[in-house]
XYZ file of C-alpha atoms in Angstrom:
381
model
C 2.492 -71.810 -40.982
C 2.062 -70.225 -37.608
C -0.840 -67.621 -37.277
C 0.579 -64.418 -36.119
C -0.813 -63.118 -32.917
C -3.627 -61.047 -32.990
C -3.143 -57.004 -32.104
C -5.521 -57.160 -29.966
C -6.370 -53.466 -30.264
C -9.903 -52.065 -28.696
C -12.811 -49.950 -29.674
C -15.397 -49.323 -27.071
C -19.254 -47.868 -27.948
C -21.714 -46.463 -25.562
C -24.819 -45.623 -25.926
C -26.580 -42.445 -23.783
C -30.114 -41.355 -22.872
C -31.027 -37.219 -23.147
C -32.422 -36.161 -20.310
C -34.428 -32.914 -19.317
C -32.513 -31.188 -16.339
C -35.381 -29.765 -15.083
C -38.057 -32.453 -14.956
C -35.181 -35.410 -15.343
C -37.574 -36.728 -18.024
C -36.154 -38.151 -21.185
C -35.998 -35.138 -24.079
C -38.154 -37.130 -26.640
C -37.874 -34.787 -29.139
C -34.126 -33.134 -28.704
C -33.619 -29.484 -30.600
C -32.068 -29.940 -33.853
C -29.454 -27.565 -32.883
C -27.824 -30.902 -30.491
C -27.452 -32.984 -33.429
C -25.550 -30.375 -35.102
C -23.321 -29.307 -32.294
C -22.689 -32.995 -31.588
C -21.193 -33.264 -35.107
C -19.419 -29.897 -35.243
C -17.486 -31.157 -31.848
C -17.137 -34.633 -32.773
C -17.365 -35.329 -35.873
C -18.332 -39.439 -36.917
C -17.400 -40.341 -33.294
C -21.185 -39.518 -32.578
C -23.984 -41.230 -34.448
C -27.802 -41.020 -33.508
C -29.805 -43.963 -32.398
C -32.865 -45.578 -32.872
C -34.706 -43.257 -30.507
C -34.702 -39.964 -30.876
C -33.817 -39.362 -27.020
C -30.288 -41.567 -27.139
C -27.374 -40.817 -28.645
C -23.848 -42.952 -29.690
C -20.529 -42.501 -29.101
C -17.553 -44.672 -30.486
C -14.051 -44.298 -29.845
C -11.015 -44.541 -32.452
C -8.831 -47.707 -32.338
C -7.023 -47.819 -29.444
C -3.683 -49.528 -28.709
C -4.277 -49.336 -24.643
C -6.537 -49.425 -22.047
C -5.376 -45.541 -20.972
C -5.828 -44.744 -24.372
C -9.188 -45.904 -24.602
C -9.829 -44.334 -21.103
C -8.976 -40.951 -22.359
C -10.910 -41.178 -25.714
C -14.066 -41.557 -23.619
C -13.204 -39.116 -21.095
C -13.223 -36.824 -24.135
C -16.240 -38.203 -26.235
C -18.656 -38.130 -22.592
C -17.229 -34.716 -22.157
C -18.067 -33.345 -25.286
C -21.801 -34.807 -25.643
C -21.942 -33.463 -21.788
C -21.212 -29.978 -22.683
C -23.555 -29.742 -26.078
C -26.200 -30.993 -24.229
C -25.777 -28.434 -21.510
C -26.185 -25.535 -23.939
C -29.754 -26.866 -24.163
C -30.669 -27.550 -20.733
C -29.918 -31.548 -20.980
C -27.727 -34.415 -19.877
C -26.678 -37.690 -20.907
C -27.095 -40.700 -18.667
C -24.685 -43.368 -19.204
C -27.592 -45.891 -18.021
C -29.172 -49.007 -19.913
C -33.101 -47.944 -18.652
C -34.228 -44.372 -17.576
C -35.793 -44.790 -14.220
C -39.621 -43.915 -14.977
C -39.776 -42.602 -18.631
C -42.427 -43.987 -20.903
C -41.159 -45.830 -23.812
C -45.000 -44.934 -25.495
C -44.378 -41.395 -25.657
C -40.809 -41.915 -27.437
C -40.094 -41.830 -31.547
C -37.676 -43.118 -33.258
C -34.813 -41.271 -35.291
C -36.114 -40.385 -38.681
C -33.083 -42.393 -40.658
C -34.092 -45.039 -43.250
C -32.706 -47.696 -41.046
C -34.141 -47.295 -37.928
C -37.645 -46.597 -39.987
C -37.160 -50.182 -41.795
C -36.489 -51.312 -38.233
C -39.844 -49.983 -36.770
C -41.650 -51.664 -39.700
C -40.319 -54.648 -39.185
C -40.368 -54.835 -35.759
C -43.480 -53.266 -34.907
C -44.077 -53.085 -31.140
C -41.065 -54.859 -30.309
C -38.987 -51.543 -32.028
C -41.370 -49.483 -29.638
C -40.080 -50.581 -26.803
C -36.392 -50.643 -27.495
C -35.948 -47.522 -24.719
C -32.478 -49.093 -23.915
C -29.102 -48.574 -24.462
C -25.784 -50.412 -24.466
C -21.778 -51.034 -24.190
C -20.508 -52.505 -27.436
C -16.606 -53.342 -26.930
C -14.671 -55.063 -30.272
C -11.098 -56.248 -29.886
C -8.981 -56.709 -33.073
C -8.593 -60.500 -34.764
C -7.166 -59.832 -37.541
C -7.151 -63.604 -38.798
C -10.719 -64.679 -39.714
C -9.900 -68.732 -38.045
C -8.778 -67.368 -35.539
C -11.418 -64.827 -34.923
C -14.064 -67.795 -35.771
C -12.448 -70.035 -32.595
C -12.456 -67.713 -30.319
C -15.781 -66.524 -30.965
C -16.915 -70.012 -30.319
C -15.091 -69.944 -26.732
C -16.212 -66.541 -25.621
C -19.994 -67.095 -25.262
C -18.738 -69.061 -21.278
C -17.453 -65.876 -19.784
C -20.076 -63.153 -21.320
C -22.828 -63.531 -18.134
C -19.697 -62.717 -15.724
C -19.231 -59.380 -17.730
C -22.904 -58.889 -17.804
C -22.873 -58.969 -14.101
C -20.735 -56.444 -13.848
C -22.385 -53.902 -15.925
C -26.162 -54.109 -15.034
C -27.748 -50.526 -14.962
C -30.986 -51.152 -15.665
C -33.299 -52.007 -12.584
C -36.033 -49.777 -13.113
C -38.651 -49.612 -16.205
C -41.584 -47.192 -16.395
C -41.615 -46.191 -12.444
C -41.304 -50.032 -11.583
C -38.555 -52.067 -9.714
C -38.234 -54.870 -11.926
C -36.432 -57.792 -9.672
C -33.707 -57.791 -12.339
C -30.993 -55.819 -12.651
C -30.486 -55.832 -16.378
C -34.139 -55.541 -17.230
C -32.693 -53.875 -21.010
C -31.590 -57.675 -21.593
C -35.563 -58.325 -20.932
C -36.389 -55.688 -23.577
C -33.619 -56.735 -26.011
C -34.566 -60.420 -25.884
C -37.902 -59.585 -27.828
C -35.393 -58.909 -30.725
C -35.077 -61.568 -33.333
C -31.110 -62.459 -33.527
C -29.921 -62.049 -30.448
C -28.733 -63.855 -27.277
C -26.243 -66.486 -26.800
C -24.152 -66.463 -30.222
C -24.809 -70.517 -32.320
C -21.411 -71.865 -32.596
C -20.067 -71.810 -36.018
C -17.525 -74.766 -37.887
C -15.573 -71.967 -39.236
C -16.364 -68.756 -41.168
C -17.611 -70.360 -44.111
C -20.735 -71.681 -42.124
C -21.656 -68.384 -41.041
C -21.192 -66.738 -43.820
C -23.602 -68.981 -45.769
C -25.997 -68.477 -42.754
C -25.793 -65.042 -42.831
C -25.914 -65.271 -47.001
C -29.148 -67.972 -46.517
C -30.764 -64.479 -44.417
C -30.162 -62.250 -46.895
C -30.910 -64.279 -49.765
C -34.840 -64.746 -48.464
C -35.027 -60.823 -47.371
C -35.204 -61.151 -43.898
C -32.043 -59.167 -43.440
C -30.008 -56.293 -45.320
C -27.004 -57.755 -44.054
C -25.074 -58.726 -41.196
C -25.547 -55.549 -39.168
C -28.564 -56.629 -38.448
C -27.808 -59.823 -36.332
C -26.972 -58.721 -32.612
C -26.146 -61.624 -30.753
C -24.502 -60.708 -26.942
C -21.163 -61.733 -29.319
C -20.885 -61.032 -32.946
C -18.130 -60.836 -35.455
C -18.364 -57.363 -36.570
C -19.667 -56.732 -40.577
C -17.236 -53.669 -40.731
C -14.380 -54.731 -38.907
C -11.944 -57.469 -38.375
C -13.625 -57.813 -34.994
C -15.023 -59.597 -32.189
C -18.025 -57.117 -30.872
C -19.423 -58.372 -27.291
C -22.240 -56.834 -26.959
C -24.156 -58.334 -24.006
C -23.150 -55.469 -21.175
C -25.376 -52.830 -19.862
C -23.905 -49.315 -20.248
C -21.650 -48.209 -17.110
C -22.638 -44.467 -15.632
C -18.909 -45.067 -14.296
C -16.203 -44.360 -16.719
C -13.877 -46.993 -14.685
C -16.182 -49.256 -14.506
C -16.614 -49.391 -18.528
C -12.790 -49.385 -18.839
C -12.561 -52.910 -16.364
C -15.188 -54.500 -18.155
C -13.642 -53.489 -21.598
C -10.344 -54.465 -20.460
C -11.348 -57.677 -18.724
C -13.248 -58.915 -21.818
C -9.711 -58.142 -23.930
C -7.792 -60.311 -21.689
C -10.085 -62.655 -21.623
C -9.822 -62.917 -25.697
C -5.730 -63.134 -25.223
C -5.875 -65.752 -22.640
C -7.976 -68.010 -25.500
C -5.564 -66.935 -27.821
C -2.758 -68.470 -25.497
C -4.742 -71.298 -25.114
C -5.020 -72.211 -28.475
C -1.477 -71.323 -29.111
C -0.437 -73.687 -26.895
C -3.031 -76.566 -28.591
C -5.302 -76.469 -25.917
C -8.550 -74.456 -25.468
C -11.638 -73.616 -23.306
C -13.694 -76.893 -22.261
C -16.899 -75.994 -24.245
C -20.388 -76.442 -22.165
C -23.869 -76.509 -23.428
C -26.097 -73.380 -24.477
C -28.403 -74.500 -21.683
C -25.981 -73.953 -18.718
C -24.488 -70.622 -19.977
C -27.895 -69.406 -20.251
C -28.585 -69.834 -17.026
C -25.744 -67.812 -15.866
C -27.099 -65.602 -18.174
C -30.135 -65.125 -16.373
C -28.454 -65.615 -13.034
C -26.929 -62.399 -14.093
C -29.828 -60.900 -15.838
C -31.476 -61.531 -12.472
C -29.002 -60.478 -9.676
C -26.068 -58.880 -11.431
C -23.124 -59.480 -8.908
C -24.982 -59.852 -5.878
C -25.730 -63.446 -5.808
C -23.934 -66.609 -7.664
C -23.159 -67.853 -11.005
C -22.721 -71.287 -11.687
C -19.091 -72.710 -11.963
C -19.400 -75.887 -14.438
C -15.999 -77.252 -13.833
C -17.137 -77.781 -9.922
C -20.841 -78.298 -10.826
C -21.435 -75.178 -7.590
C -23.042 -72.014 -7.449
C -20.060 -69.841 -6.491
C -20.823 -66.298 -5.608
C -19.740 -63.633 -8.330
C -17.149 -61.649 -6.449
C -15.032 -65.182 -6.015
C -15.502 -66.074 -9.569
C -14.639 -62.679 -10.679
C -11.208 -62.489 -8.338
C -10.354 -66.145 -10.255
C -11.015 -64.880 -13.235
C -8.168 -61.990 -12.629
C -6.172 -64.259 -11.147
C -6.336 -66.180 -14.945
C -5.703 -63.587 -17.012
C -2.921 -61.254 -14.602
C -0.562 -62.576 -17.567
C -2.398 -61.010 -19.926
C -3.452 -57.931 -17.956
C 0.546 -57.199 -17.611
C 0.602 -57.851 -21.458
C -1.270 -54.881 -22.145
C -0.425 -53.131 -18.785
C -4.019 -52.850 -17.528
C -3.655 -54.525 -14.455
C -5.283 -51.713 -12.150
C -8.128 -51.805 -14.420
C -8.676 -55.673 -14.297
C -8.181 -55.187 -10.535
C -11.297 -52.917 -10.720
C -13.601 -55.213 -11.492
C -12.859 -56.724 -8.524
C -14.214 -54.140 -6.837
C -17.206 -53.598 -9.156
C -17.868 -57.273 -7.751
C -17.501 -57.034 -4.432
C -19.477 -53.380 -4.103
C -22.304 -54.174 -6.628
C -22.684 -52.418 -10.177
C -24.861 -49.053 -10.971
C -27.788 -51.372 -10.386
C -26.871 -51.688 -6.801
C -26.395 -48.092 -6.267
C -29.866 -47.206 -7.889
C -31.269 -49.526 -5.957
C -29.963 -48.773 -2.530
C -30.551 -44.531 -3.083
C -34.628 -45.754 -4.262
C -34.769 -47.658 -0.617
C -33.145 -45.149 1.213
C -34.972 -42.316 -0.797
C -38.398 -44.153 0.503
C -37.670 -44.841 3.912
C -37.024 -41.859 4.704
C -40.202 -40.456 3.407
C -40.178 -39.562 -0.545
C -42.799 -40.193 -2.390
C -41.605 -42.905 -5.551
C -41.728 -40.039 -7.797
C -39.214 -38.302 -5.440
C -37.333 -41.310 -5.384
C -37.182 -41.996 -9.184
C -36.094 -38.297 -10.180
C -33.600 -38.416 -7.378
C -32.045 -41.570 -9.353
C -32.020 -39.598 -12.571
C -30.051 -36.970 -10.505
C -27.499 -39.453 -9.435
C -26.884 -41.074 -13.086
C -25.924 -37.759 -14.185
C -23.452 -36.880 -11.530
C -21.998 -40.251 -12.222
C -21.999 -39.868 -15.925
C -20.020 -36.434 -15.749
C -17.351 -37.553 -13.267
C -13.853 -37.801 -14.434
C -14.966 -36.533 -17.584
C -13.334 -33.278 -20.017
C -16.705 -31.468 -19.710
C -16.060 -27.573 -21.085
């Protein structure tokens, strides 16, 4: 019996830090009155996270990439102007520039408290924040064999997202220093590959049986199967202060996920290569974002990232006219070839400096530009 092709639909999450306008601080202790507005104007799209400075946004299920692009347009705008009322702004950033993750608490919620215990000092630190995309498998094999092929292209969308050079004041040398911070985490990195469902879910069962987890929520590979939805969840991506550059990434990882699907339609699939080498490109990412190479296993070179990226479109422009997103695909092109928010941070710190500002100066002037990018092109009342 034939499977029947996956709808493919999307769901994007993003994940925003609350700054002060005013000193361009993080608010570590938002008014009460920001949760509640949040709520009144979007209702379950908006969740708190594990600090109390960040908040989450989620979008409905979304049939197309311009659909998607307007739910966030909408959700951005509407955290934008509650936050306003109150003298604050969300960053769409994976670090802030020079805030100190000591002086932060996390949200008072029984989960995030069981996380702190657990955690301890690793919880602490987690002063970072996210892009969480899931596209719709509805058949569980299916979903299973693709999530084994996935893991080879999720350091190319990594590269494309970093946001996060800075940490405390400091200029890390990488340019997804969150993915630092997050690999402290127990259950996450480069997803295991799996037989078939059954395997994970007795690994997942083994977990819970011994008490080391609730449930499934609670493993956050870069690529999960989501516990709530019939869904592949990447989850490896720095949050985008760009709205199109979240869209491209979102839509280049669904593509992606069709162009396995045709692969396997057709009997043949991805060649598979070891956890070592795609965790190098991992790092490679980690480390430069787009700005340097990744490796390219099938010609054993280092091939720099805006060439693999334009072959990469060039392999999935079927699939991109499939779900009519081709001038979003195309856009990651561009991310490539220009450099991500990482880039741009880094650039307006050098420029910032040689031209006479102090690092403080600098920093704050950063903070400045994250929230001008954050707000553009979105419905902010």
């Amino acid at each position: 019996m034939t499977t029947p092709a996956p709808s493919f639909t999307i769901g994007i999450e993003e994940e925003y830090l609350l700054v002060d306008r005013e000193t361009r601080d993080l608010a570590a202790d938002p008014p009460a009155g920001l949760a509640a507005d949040l709520e009144a104007a979007l209702g379950s799209q908006v969740t708190s996270e594990f600090m109390r400075c960040q908040v989450e946004i989620g979008t409905s299920v979304c049939g197309s990439m311009a659909e998607a692009r307007d739910e966030l347009r909408r959700l951005r705008g509407a955290v934008i102007a509650c936050a306003d009322r109150y003298g604050l702004a969300p960053i769409a950033a994976s670090t802030h520039p020079f805030a100190d993750w000591t002086e932060q608490r996390n949200t008072d919620k029984e989960r995030y408290n069981v996380i702190a215990r657990d955690l301890q000092a690793v919880a602490r630190r987690l002063l970072i924040c996210g892009m969480h995309v899931h596209v719709c498998i509805e058949d569980e094999a299916l979903r299973f064999d693709l999530f084994n092929q996935l893991p080879y292209f999720l350091p190319h969308l990594l590269a494309l997202s970093t946001s996060s050079p800075f940490w405390r004041g400091d200029q890390t040398g990488l340019h997804s220093y969150r993915l630092a911070v997050w690999n402290e985490v127990p259950r996450t990195g480069l997803p295991p590959i799996f037989l078939g469902p059954d395997e994970y879910h007795r690994t997942v069962e083994t977990l819970v049986r011994v008490g080391e987890i609730e449930d499934a929520t609670k493993i956050w590979w870069d690529l999960r199967p989501s516990a709530r939805f019939p869904t592949l969840e990447m989850r490896i991506t720095d949050v985008c202060p760009r709205l199109d550059d979240t869209i491209a990434i979102a839509a280049l990882y669904r593509c992606i996920a069709r162009m396995l699907y045709r692969l396997r339609r057709d009997n043949q699939r991805w060649r598979s290569y070891s956890a070592l080498l795609v965790n190098e490109n991992r790092w490679l990412a980690q480390r430069f974002g787009a700005t340097r190479t990744l490796i390219d296993f099938g010609k054993g070179e280092a091939v720099p990232v805006p060439d693999l990226i334009g072959e990469l479109i060039d392999l999935i422009r079927e699939d991109a006219e499939f779900f009519d997103c081709v001038a979003e695909v195309e856009h990651a092109g561009r991310i490539a070839a220009e450099g991500s928010s990482a880039d741009r941070q880094i650039r307006l710190y050098d420029r910032a400096i040689a031209t006479g500002a102090s690092a403080e100066e600098a920093l704050k002037g950063i903070v400045d530009h994250l929230v001008e990018e954050t707000r553009a092109n979105c419905d902010a009342d």
